[in-house]
PDB file of N, CA, C and O in Angstrom:
ATOM      1  N   UNK W 651      -9.836  -5.200  -7.555  1.00  0.00           N
ATOM      2  CA  UNK W 651     -10.037  -4.746  -6.193  1.00  0.00           C
ATOM      3  C   UNK W 651      -9.169  -5.573  -5.248  1.00  0.00           C
ATOM      4  O   UNK W 651      -9.091  -6.794  -5.353  1.00  0.00           O
ATOM      5  N   UNK W 652      -8.495  -4.902  -4.341  1.00  0.00           N
ATOM      6  CA  UNK W 652      -7.589  -5.560  -3.399  1.00  0.00           C
ATOM      7  C   UNK W 652      -8.352  -6.529  -2.491  1.00  0.00           C
ATOM      8  O   UNK W 652      -9.495  -6.288  -2.114  1.00  0.00           O
ATOM      9  N   UNK W 653      -7.680  -7.618  -2.135  1.00  0.00           N
ATOM     10  CA  UNK W 653      -8.268  -8.663  -1.294  1.00  0.00           C
ATOM     11  C   UNK W 653      -7.546  -8.703   0.051  1.00  0.00           C
ATOM     12  O   UNK W 653      -6.374  -9.077   0.116  1.00  0.00           O
ATOM     13  N   UNK W 654      -8.254  -8.330   1.126  1.00  0.00           N
ATOM     14  CA  UNK W 654      -7.617  -8.299   2.442  1.00  0.00           C
ATOM     15  C   UNK W 654      -7.243  -9.686   2.942  1.00  0.00           C
ATOM     16  O   UNK W 654      -6.508  -9.818   3.911  1.00  0.00           O
ATOM     17  N   UNK W 655      -7.715 -10.722   2.272  1.00  0.00           N
ATOM     18  CA  UNK W 655      -7.352 -12.091   2.650  1.00  0.00           C
ATOM     19  C   UNK W 655      -6.125 -12.582   1.883  1.00  0.00           C
ATOM     20  O   UNK W 655      -5.698 -13.718   2.068  1.00  0.00           O
ATOM     21  N   UNK W 656      -5.567 -11.720   1.033  1.00  0.00           N
ATOM     22  CA  UNK W 656      -4.391 -12.076   0.228  1.00  0.00           C
ATOM     23  C   UNK W 656      -3.327 -10.984   0.320  1.00  0.00           C
ATOM     24  O   UNK W 656      -2.701 -10.613  -0.660  1.00  0.00           O
ATOM     25  N   UNK W 657      -3.142 -10.458   1.526  1.00  0.00           N
ATOM     26  CA  UNK W 657      -2.195  -9.360   1.744  1.00  0.00           C
ATOM     27  C   UNK W 657      -0.752  -9.813   1.610  1.00  0.00           C
ATOM     28  O   UNK W 657      -0.409 -10.947   1.953  1.00  0.00           O
ATOM     29  N   UNK W 658       0.084  -8.889   1.147  1.00  0.00           N
ATOM     30  CA  UNK W 658       1.524  -9.094   1.240  1.00  0.00           C
ATOM     31  C   UNK W 658       1.820  -9.175   2.744  1.00  0.00           C
ATOM     32  O   UNK W 658       1.403  -8.289   3.500  1.00  0.00           O
ATOM     33  N   UNK W 659       2.490 -10.233   3.220  1.00  0.00           N
ATOM     34  CA  UNK W 659       2.654 -10.452   4.667  1.00  0.00           C
ATOM     35  C   UNK W 659       3.357  -9.326   5.419  1.00  0.00           C
ATOM     36  O   UNK W 659       3.119  -9.137   6.604  1.00  0.00           O
ATOM     37  N   UNK W 660       4.184  -8.567   4.747  1.00  0.00           N
ATOM     38  CA  UNK W 660       4.951  -7.514   5.409  1.00  0.00           C
ATOM     39  C   UNK W 660       4.129  -6.271   5.777  1.00  0.00           C
ATOM     40  O   UNK W 660       4.616  -5.408   6.510  1.00  0.00           O
ATOM     41  N   UNK W 661       2.896  -6.158   5.285  1.00  0.00           N
ATOM     42  CA  UNK W 661       2.078  -4.986   5.582  1.00  0.00           C
ATOM     43  C   UNK W 661       1.944  -4.756   7.078  1.00  0.00           C
ATOM     44  O   UNK W 661       1.714  -5.698   7.841  1.00  0.00           O
ATOM     45  N   UNK W 662       2.054  -3.495   7.493  1.00  0.00           N
ATOM     46  CA  UNK W 662       1.777  -3.123   8.882  1.00  0.00           C
ATOM     47  C   UNK W 662       0.275  -3.297   9.129  1.00  0.00           C
ATOM     48  O   UNK W 662      -0.538  -3.040   8.238  1.00  0.00           O
ATOM     49  N   UNK W 663      -0.087  -3.711  10.309  1.00  0.00           N
ATOM     50  CA  UNK W 663      -1.498  -3.878  10.653  1.00  0.00           C
ATOM     51  C   UNK W 663      -2.217  -2.547  10.542  1.00  0.00           C
ATOM     52  O   UNK W 663      -1.684  -1.511  10.917  1.00  0.00           O
ATOM     53  N   UNK W 664      -3.419  -2.602  10.021  1.00  0.00           N
ATOM     54  CA  UNK W 664      -4.219  -1.395   9.922  1.00  0.00           C
ATOM     55  C   UNK W 664      -5.085  -1.372   8.688  1.00  0.00           C
ATOM     56  O   UNK W 664      -5.222  -2.365   7.976  1.00  0.00           O
ATOM     57  N   UNK W 665      -5.658  -0.225   8.436  1.00  0.00           N
ATOM     58  CA  UNK W 665      -6.631  -0.023   7.367  1.00  0.00           C
ATOM     59  C   UNK W 665      -6.056  -0.282   5.979  1.00  0.00           C
ATOM     60  O   UNK W 665      -6.664  -0.956   5.162  1.00  0.00           O
ATOM     61  N   UNK W 666      -4.882   0.265   5.701  1.00  0.00           N
ATOM     62  CA  UNK W 666      -4.305   0.174   4.360  1.00  0.00           C
ATOM     63  C   UNK W 666      -3.404  -1.043   4.223  1.00  0.00           C
ATOM     64  O   UNK W 666      -2.690  -1.416   5.154  1.00  0.00           O
ATOM     65  N   UNK W 667      -3.433  -1.642   3.030  1.00  0.00           N
ATOM     66  CA  UNK W 667      -2.597  -2.816   2.742  1.00  0.00           C
ATOM     67  C   UNK W 667      -2.423  -2.941   1.236  1.00  0.00           C
ATOM     68  O   UNK W 667      -3.130  -2.305   0.451  1.00  0.00           O
ATOM     69  N   UNK W 668      -1.490  -3.770   0.849  1.00  0.00           N
ATOM     70  CA  UNK W 668      -1.299  -4.132  -0.555  1.00  0.00           C
ATOM     71  C   UNK W 668      -1.403  -5.642  -0.634  1.00  0.00           C
ATOM     72  O   UNK W 668      -0.860  -6.361   0.213  1.00  0.00           O
ATOM     73  N   UNK W 669      -2.127  -6.131  -1.648  1.00  0.00           N
ATOM     74  CA  UNK W 669      -2.278  -7.577  -1.772  1.00  0.00           C
ATOM     75  C   UNK W 669      -1.273  -8.136  -2.777  1.00  0.00           C
ATOM     76  O   UNK W 669      -0.481  -7.409  -3.369  1.00  0.00           O
ATOM     77  N   UNK W 670      -1.318  -9.437  -2.953  1.00  0.00           N
ATOM     78  CA  UNK W 670      -0.331 -10.132  -3.773  1.00  0.00           C
ATOM     79  C   UNK W 670      -0.511  -9.952  -5.273  1.00  0.00           C
ATOM     80  O   UNK W 670       0.267 -10.509  -6.048  1.00  0.00           O
ATOM     81  N   UNK W 671      -1.492  -9.153  -5.703  1.00  0.00           N
ATOM     82  CA  UNK W 671      -1.598  -8.855  -7.132  1.00  0.00           C
ATOM     83  C   UNK W 671      -0.655  -7.723  -7.534  1.00  0.00           C
ATOM     84  O   UNK W 671      -0.562  -7.386  -8.717  1.00  0.00           O
ATOM     85  N   UNK W 672       0.059  -7.163  -6.576  1.00  0.00           N
ATOM     86  CA  UNK W 672       0.998  -6.065  -6.826  1.00  0.00           C
ATOM     87  C   UNK W 672       2.033  -6.459  -7.873  1.00  0.00           C
ATOM     88  O   UNK W 672       2.628  -7.526  -7.814  1.00  0.00           O
ATOM     89  N   UNK W 673       2.204  -5.564  -8.835  1.00  0.00           N
ATOM     90  CA  UNK W 673       3.309  -5.643  -9.796  1.00  0.00           C
ATOM     91  C   UNK W 673       4.090  -4.353  -9.575  1.00  0.00           C
ATOM     92  O   UNK W 673       3.640  -3.295  -9.939  1.00  0.00           O
ATOM     93  N   UNK W 674       5.221  -4.416  -8.912  1.00  0.00           N
ATOM     94  CA  UNK W 674       5.884  -3.200  -8.430  1.00  0.00           C
ATOM     95  C   UNK W 674       6.240  -2.212  -9.537  1.00  0.00           C
ATOM     96  O   UNK W 674       7.352  -2.148 -10.020  1.00  0.00           O
ATOM     97  N   UNK W 675       5.248  -1.427  -9.922  1.00  0.00           N
ATOM     98  CA  UNK W 675       5.412  -0.464 -11.013  1.00  0.00           C
ATOM     99  C   UNK W 675       6.022   0.849 -10.530  1.00  0.00           C
ATOM    100  O   UNK W 675       6.399   1.678 -11.341  1.00  0.00           O
ATOM    101  N   UNK W 676       6.052   1.051  -9.218  1.00  0.00           N
ATOM    102  CA  UNK W 676       6.649   2.225  -8.601  1.00  0.00           C
ATOM    103  C   UNK W 676       5.700   3.420  -8.494  1.00  0.00           C
ATOM    104  O   UNK W 676       6.022   4.404  -7.854  1.00  0.00           O
ATOM    105  N   UNK W 677       4.525   3.372  -9.114  1.00  0.00           N
ATOM    106  CA  UNK W 677       3.601   4.508  -9.086  1.00  0.00           C
ATOM    107  C   UNK W 677       3.199   4.869  -7.660  1.00  0.00           C
ATOM    108  O   UNK W 677       3.209   6.039  -7.277  1.00  0.00           O
ATOM    109  N   UNK W 678       2.829   3.877  -6.861  1.00  0.00           N
ATOM    110  CA  UNK W 678       2.371   4.151  -5.497  1.00  0.00           C
ATOM    111  C   UNK W 678       3.504   4.703  -4.630  1.00  0.00           C
ATOM    112  O   UNK W 678       3.274   5.561  -3.775  1.00  0.00           O
ATOM    113  N   UNK W 679       4.717   4.232  -4.874  1.00  0.00           N
ATOM    114  CA  UNK W 679       5.864   4.730  -4.103  1.00  0.00           C
ATOM    115  C   UNK W 679       6.096   6.213  -4.346  1.00  0.00           C
ATOM    116  O   UNK W 679       6.550   6.921  -3.443  1.00  0.00           O
ATOM    117  N   UNK W 680       5.771   6.683  -5.527  1.00  0.00           N
ATOM    118  CA  UNK W 680       5.913   8.107  -5.811  1.00  0.00           C
ATOM    119  C   UNK W 680       4.884   8.932  -5.044  1.00  0.00           C
ATOM    120  O   UNK W 680       5.149  10.068  -4.681  1.00  0.00           O
ATOM    121  N   UNK W 681       3.712   8.350  -4.788  1.00  0.00           N
ATOM    122  CA  UNK W 681       2.651   9.057  -4.066  1.00  0.00           C
ATOM    123  C   UNK W 681       2.834   9.017  -2.550  1.00  0.00           C
ATOM    124  O   UNK W 681       2.457   9.959  -1.864  1.00  0.00           O
ATOM    125  N   UNK W 682       3.365   7.911  -2.039  1.00  0.00           N
ATOM    126  CA  UNK W 682       3.453   7.746  -0.581  1.00  0.00           C
ATOM    127  C   UNK W 682       4.767   7.091  -0.153  1.00  0.00           C
ATOM    128  O   UNK W 682       4.785   6.033   0.468  1.00  0.00           O
ATOM    129  N   UNK W 683       5.901   7.729  -0.475  1.00  0.00           N
ATOM    130  CA  UNK W 683       7.193   7.111  -0.154  1.00  0.00           C
ATOM    131  C   UNK W 683       7.441   6.950   1.339  1.00  0.00           C
ATOM    132  O   UNK W 683       8.241   6.097   1.741  1.00  0.00           O
ATOM    133  N   UNK W 684       6.763   7.749   2.161  1.00  0.00           N
ATOM    134  CA  UNK W 684       6.950   7.642   3.603  1.00  0.00           C
ATOM    135  C   UNK W 684       6.201   6.458   4.197  1.00  0.00           C
ATOM    136  O   UNK W 684       6.458   6.059   5.324  1.00  0.00           O
ATOM    137  N   UNK W 685       5.295   5.856   3.441  1.00  0.00           N
ATOM    138  CA  UNK W 685       4.461   4.764   3.952  1.00  0.00           C
ATOM    139  C   UNK W 685       4.771   3.411   3.325  1.00  0.00           C
ATOM    140  O   UNK W 685       4.479   2.376   3.919  1.00  0.00           O
ATOM    141  N   UNK W 686       5.358   3.421   2.144  1.00  0.00           N
ATOM    142  CA  UNK W 686       5.518   2.195   1.359  1.00  0.00           C
ATOM    143  C   UNK W 686       6.983   1.822   1.173  1.00  0.00           C
ATOM    144  O   UNK W 686       7.847   2.685   1.118  1.00  0.00           O
ATOM    145  N   UNK W 687       7.205   0.523   1.056  1.00  0.00           N
ATOM    146  CA  UNK W 687       8.547  -0.008   0.783  1.00  0.00           C
ATOM    147  C   UNK W 687       8.428  -1.231  -0.112  1.00  0.00           C
ATOM    148  O   UNK W 687       7.380  -1.876  -0.154  1.00  0.00           O
ATOM    149  N   UNK W 688       9.530  -1.570  -0.760  1.00  0.00           N
ATOM    150  CA  UNK W 688       9.625  -2.831  -1.492  1.00  0.00           C
ATOM    151  C   UNK W 688       9.902  -3.969  -0.509  1.00  0.00           C
ATOM    152  O   UNK W 688      10.595  -3.775   0.487  1.00  0.00           O
ATOM    153  N   UNK W 689       9.391  -5.163  -0.835  1.00  0.00           N
ATOM    154  CA  UNK W 689       9.790  -6.350  -0.082  1.00  0.00           C
ATOM    155  C   UNK W 689      11.283  -6.579  -0.337  1.00  0.00           C
ATOM    156  O   UNK W 689      11.855  -6.006  -1.269  1.00  0.00           O
ATOM    157  N   UNK W 690      11.912  -7.416   0.477  1.00  0.00           N
ATOM    158  CA  UNK W 690      13.353  -7.661   0.331  1.00  0.00           C
ATOM    159  C   UNK W 690      13.739  -8.126  -1.072  1.00  0.00           C
ATOM    160  O   UNK W 690      14.785  -7.743  -1.586  1.00  0.00           O
ATOM    161  N   UNK W 691      12.883  -8.947  -1.689  1.00  0.00           N
ATOM    162  CA  UNK W 691      13.202  -9.427  -3.035  1.00  0.00           C
ATOM    163  C   UNK W 691      12.674  -8.493  -4.138  1.00  0.00           C
ATOM    164  O   UNK W 691      12.793  -8.800  -5.321  1.00  0.00           O
ATOM    165  N   UNK W 692      12.103  -7.362  -3.733  1.00  0.00           N
ATOM    166  CA  UNK W 692      11.591  -6.330  -4.632  1.00  0.00           C
ATOM    167  C   UNK W 692      10.506  -6.829  -5.580  1.00  0.00           C
ATOM    168  O   UNK W 692      10.285  -6.264  -6.652  1.00  0.00           O
ATOM    169  N   UNK W 693       9.782  -7.879  -5.176  1.00  0.00           N
ATOM    170  CA  UNK W 693       8.721  -8.415  -6.020  1.00  0.00           C
ATOM    171  C   UNK W 693       7.365  -7.778  -5.733  1.00  0.00           C
ATOM    172  O   UNK W 693       6.442  -7.901  -6.534  1.00  0.00           O
ATOM    173  N   UNK W 694       7.236  -7.111  -4.601  1.00  0.00           N
ATOM    174  CA  UNK W 694       5.987  -6.473  -4.189  1.00  0.00           C
ATOM    175  C   UNK W 694       6.308  -5.215  -3.395  1.00  0.00           C
ATOM    176  O   UNK W 694       7.423  -5.009  -2.940  1.00  0.00           O
ATOM    177  N   UNK W 695       5.280  -4.379  -3.216  1.00  0.00           N
ATOM    178  CA  UNK W 695       5.363  -3.200  -2.353  1.00  0.00           C
ATOM    179  C   UNK W 695       4.422  -3.463  -1.189  1.00  0.00           C
ATOM    180  O   UNK W 695       3.461  -4.219  -1.317  1.00  0.00           O
ATOM    181  N   UNK W 696       4.696  -2.856  -0.035  1.00  0.00           N
ATOM    182  CA  UNK W 696       3.830  -3.029   1.125  1.00  0.00           C
ATOM    183  C   UNK W 696       3.819  -1.763   1.975  1.00  0.00           C
ATOM    184  O   UNK W 696       4.697  -0.909   1.845  1.00  0.00           O
ATOM    185  N   UNK W 697       2.808  -1.640   2.821  1.00  0.00           N
ATOM    186  CA  UNK W 697       2.738  -0.533   3.779  1.00  0.00           C
ATOM    187  C   UNK W 697       3.621  -0.897   4.966  1.00  0.00           C
ATOM    188  O   UNK W 697       3.268  -1.770   5.754  1.00  0.00           O
ATOM    189  N   UNK W 698       4.765  -0.225   5.088  1.00  0.00           N
ATOM    190  CA  UNK W 698       5.639  -0.516   6.221  1.00  0.00           C
ATOM    191  C   UNK W 698       5.127   0.185   7.474  1.00  0.00           C
ATOM    192  O   UNK W 698       5.484  -0.191   8.598  1.00  0.00           O
ATOM    193  N   UNK W 699       4.275   1.196   7.288  1.00  0.00           N
ATOM    194  CA  UNK W 699       3.563   1.810   8.409  1.00  0.00           C
ATOM    195  C   UNK W 699       2.280   2.425   7.884  1.00  0.00           C
ATOM    196  O   UNK W 699       2.157   2.717   6.698  1.00  0.00           O
ATOM    197  N   UNK W 700       1.334   2.588   8.776  1.00  0.00           N
ATOM    198  CA  UNK W 700       0.035   3.157   8.423  1.00  0.00           C
ATOM    199  C   UNK W 700       0.093   4.678   8.490  1.00  0.00           C
ATOM    200  O   UNK W 700       0.889   5.247   9.239  1.00  0.00           O
ATOM    201  N   UNK W 701      -0.749   5.362   7.709  1.00  0.00           N
ATOM    202  CA  UNK W 701      -0.777   6.821   7.759  1.00  0.00           C
ATOM    203  C   UNK W 701      -1.175   7.321   9.143  1.00  0.00           C
ATOM    204  O   UNK W 701      -2.073   6.758   9.773  1.00  0.00           O
ATOM    205  N   UNK W 702      -0.504   8.369   9.601  1.00  0.00           N
ATOM    206  CA  UNK W 702      -0.753   8.924  10.931  1.00  0.00           C
ATOM    207  C   UNK W 702      -1.331  10.336  10.899  1.00  0.00           C
ATOM    208  O   UNK W 702      -1.981  10.755  11.842  1.00  0.00           O
ATOM    209  N   UNK W 703      -1.081  11.055   9.837  1.00  0.00           N
ATOM    210  CA  UNK W 703      -1.522  12.452   9.744  1.00  0.00           C
ATOM    211  C   UNK W 703      -2.525  12.595   8.603  1.00  0.00           C
ATOM    212  O   UNK W 703      -2.598  11.718   7.722  1.00  0.00           O
ATOM    213  N   UNK W 704      -3.262  13.694   8.576  1.00  0.00           N
ATOM    214  CA  UNK W 704      -4.169  13.920   7.445  1.00  0.00           C
ATOM    215  C   UNK W 704      -3.430  13.934   6.101  1.00  0.00           C
ATOM    216  O   UNK W 704      -3.937  13.405   5.108  1.00  0.00           O
ATOM    217  N   UNK W 705      -2.242  14.483   6.078  1.00  0.00           N
ATOM    218  CA  UNK W 705      -1.457  14.523   4.842  1.00  0.00           C
ATOM    219  C   UNK W 705      -1.082  13.111   4.385  1.00  0.00           C
ATOM    220  O   UNK W 705      -1.125  12.798   3.193  1.00  0.00           O
ATOM    221  N   UNK W 706      -0.685  12.274   5.343  1.00  0.00           N
ATOM    222  CA  UNK W 706      -0.349  10.885   5.001  1.00  0.00           C
ATOM    223  C   UNK W 706      -1.583  10.113   4.552  1.00  0.00           C
ATOM    224  O   UNK W 706      -1.484   9.249   3.676  1.00  0.00           O
ATOM    225  N   UNK W 707      -2.739  10.408   5.119  1.00  0.00           N
ATOM    226  CA  UNK W 707      -3.990   9.777   4.668  1.00  0.00           C
ATOM    227  C   UNK W 707      -4.243  10.116   3.197  1.00  0.00           C
ATOM    228  O   UNK W 707      -4.621   9.255   2.407  1.00  0.00           O
ATOM    229  N   UNK W 708      -4.016  11.369   2.847  1.00  0.00           N
ATOM    230  CA  UNK W 708      -4.199  11.805   1.462  1.00  0.00           C
ATOM    231  C   UNK W 708      -3.235  11.055   0.544  1.00  0.00           C
ATOM    232  O   UNK W 708      -3.619  10.573  -0.525  1.00  0.00           O
ATOM    233  N   UNK W 709      -1.992  10.929   0.976  1.00  0.00           N
ATOM    234  CA  UNK W 709      -0.991  10.206   0.177  1.00  0.00           C
ATOM    235  C   UNK W 709      -1.388   8.746  -0.010  1.00  0.00           C
ATOM    236  O   UNK W 709      -1.251   8.196  -1.113  1.00  0.00           O
ATOM    237  N   UNK W 710      -1.884   8.109   1.036  1.00  0.00           N
ATOM    238  CA  UNK W 710      -2.308   6.714   0.940  1.00  0.00           C
ATOM    239  C   UNK W 710      -3.480   6.575  -0.028  1.00  0.00           C
ATOM    240  O   UNK W 710      -3.512   5.646  -0.852  1.00  0.00           O
ATOM    241  N   UNK W 711      -4.433   7.489   0.041  1.00  0.00           N
ATOM    242  CA  UNK W 711      -5.579   7.447  -0.884  1.00  0.00           C
ATOM    243  C   UNK W 711      -5.127   7.662  -2.328  1.00  0.00           C
ATOM    244  O   UNK W 711      -5.604   6.994  -3.246  1.00  0.00           O
ATOM    245  N   UNK W 712      -4.186   8.591  -2.525  1.00  0.00           N
ATOM    246  CA  UNK W 712      -3.679   8.832  -3.882  1.00  0.00           C
ATOM    247  C   UNK W 712      -2.952   7.599  -4.417  1.00  0.00           C
ATOM    248  O   UNK W 712      -3.083   7.257  -5.595  1.00  0.00           O
ATOM    249  N   UNK W 713      -2.180   6.946  -3.556  1.00  0.00           N
ATOM    250  CA  UNK W 713      -1.482   5.727  -3.970  1.00  0.00           C
ATOM    251  C   UNK W 713      -2.501   4.662  -4.377  1.00  0.00           C
ATOM    252  O   UNK W 713      -2.320   3.973  -5.390  1.00  0.00           O
ATOM    253  N   UNK W 714      -3.570   4.539  -3.619  1.00  0.00           N
ATOM    254  CA  UNK W 714      -4.626   3.573  -3.937  1.00  0.00           C
ATOM    255  C   UNK W 714      -5.262   3.903  -5.282  1.00  0.00           C
ATOM    256  O   UNK W 714      -5.476   3.014  -6.108  1.00  0.00           O
ATOM    257  N   UNK W 715      -5.559   5.160  -5.504  1.00  0.00           N
ATOM    258  CA  UNK W 715      -6.214   5.575  -6.739  1.00  0.00           C
ATOM    259  C   UNK W 715      -5.343   5.364  -7.969  1.00  0.00           C
ATOM    260  O   UNK W 715      -5.857   5.055  -9.047  1.00  0.00           O
ATOM    261  N   UNK W 716      -4.038   5.509  -7.832  1.00  0.00           N
ATOM    262  CA  UNK W 716      -3.140   5.430  -8.983  1.00  0.00           C
ATOM    263  C   UNK W 716      -2.729   3.987  -9.320  1.00  0.00           C
ATOM    264  O   UNK W 716      -2.244   3.723 -10.411  1.00  0.00           O
ATOM    265  N   UNK W 717      -2.948   3.055  -8.420  1.00  0.00           N
ATOM    266  CA  UNK W 717      -2.501   1.668  -8.632  1.00  0.00           C
ATOM    267  C   UNK W 717      -3.156   1.064  -9.874  1.00  0.00           C
ATOM    268  O   UNK W 717      -4.382   0.931  -9.938  1.00  0.00           O
ATOM    269  N   UNK W 718      -2.357   0.686 -10.873  1.00  0.00           N
ATOM    270  CA  UNK W 718      -2.929   0.187 -12.124  1.00  0.00           C
ATOM    271  C   UNK W 718      -3.576  -1.196 -12.007  1.00  0.00           C
ATOM    272  O   UNK W 718      -4.385  -1.555 -12.854  1.00  0.00           O
ATOM    273  N   UNK W 719      -3.229  -1.964 -10.989  1.00  0.00           N
ATOM    274  CA  UNK W 719      -3.811  -3.306 -10.827  1.00  0.00           C
ATOM    275  C   UNK W 719      -4.746  -3.381  -9.613  1.00  0.00           C
ATOM    276  O   UNK W 719      -5.191  -4.461  -9.252  1.00  0.00           O
ATOM    277  N   UNK W 720      -5.045  -2.238  -9.014  1.00  0.00           N
ATOM    278  CA  UNK W 720      -5.946  -2.156  -7.855  1.00  0.00           C
ATOM    279  C   UNK W 720      -5.524  -3.098  -6.723  1.00  0.00           C
ATOM    280  O   UNK W 720      -6.342  -3.743  -6.089  1.00  0.00           O
ATOM    281  N   UNK W 721      -4.218  -3.113  -6.439  1.00  0.00           N
ATOM    282  CA  UNK W 721      -3.673  -3.983  -5.392  1.00  0.00           C
ATOM    283  C   UNK W 721      -3.710  -3.341  -4.011  1.00  0.00           C
ATOM    284  O   UNK W 721      -3.398  -3.998  -3.020  1.00  0.00           O
ATOM    285  N   UNK W 722      -4.076  -2.070  -3.910  1.00  0.00           N
ATOM    286  CA  UNK W 722      -4.095  -1.372  -2.644  1.00  0.00           C
ATOM    287  C   UNK W 722      -5.513  -1.322  -2.117  1.00  0.00           C
ATOM    288  O   UNK W 722      -6.447  -0.927  -2.815  1.00  0.00           O
ATOM    289  N   UNK W 723      -5.664  -1.739  -0.858  1.00  0.00           N
ATOM    290  CA  UNK W 723      -6.974  -1.725  -0.219  1.00  0.00           C
ATOM    291  C   UNK W 723      -6.984  -0.848   1.014  1.00  0.00           C
ATOM    292  O   UNK W 723      -5.932  -0.558   1.592  1.00  0.00           O
ATOM    293  N   UNK W 724      -8.179  -0.427   1.409  1.00  0.00           N
ATOM    294  CA  UNK W 724      -8.316   0.396   2.603  1.00  0.00           C
ATOM    295  C   UNK W 724      -9.413  -0.142   3.530  1.00  0.00           C
ATOM    296  O   UNK W 724     -10.067   0.589   4.238  1.00  0.00           O
ATOM    297  N   UNK W 725      -9.572  -1.465   3.508  1.00  0.00           N
ATOM    298  CA  UNK W 725     -10.565  -2.108   4.363  1.00  0.00           C
ATOM    299  C   UNK W 725      -9.922  -3.178   5.244  1.00  0.00           C
ATOM    300  O   UNK W 725     -10.558  -4.128   5.663  1.00  0.00           O
ATOM    301  N   UNK W 726      -8.642  -2.999   5.542  1.00  0.00           N
ATOM    302  CA  UNK W 726      -7.899  -3.986   6.325  1.00  0.00           C
ATOM    303  C   UNK W 726      -8.131  -3.820   7.810  1.00  0.00           C
ATOM    304  O   UNK W 726      -8.866  -2.952   8.267  1.00  0.00           O
ATOM    305  N   UNK W 727      -7.470  -4.703   8.540  1.00  0.00           N
ATOM    306  CA  UNK W 727      -7.573  -4.675  10.003  1.00  0.00           C
ATOM    307  C   UNK W 727      -6.229  -4.356  10.598  1.00  0.00           C
ATOM    308  O   UNK W 727      -5.212  -4.615  10.043  1.00  0.00           O
TER     309      UNK W 727
END
């Protein structure tokens, strides 16, 4: 389960985030490419912006569900 106290620092403020347990497997990027990006060193993925539309909310939830290490959370600030 993702830890909001261990977020990848690049995450945009808001509900969704990725924590430092991320192993950039690319699965989440396939679900929500409009919301997620690799860090500069490509060691983690992060939410570069929060979902704004119902469709983007669905994509964010799907990315969370598919994450093999449960690094995506939806209880952020």
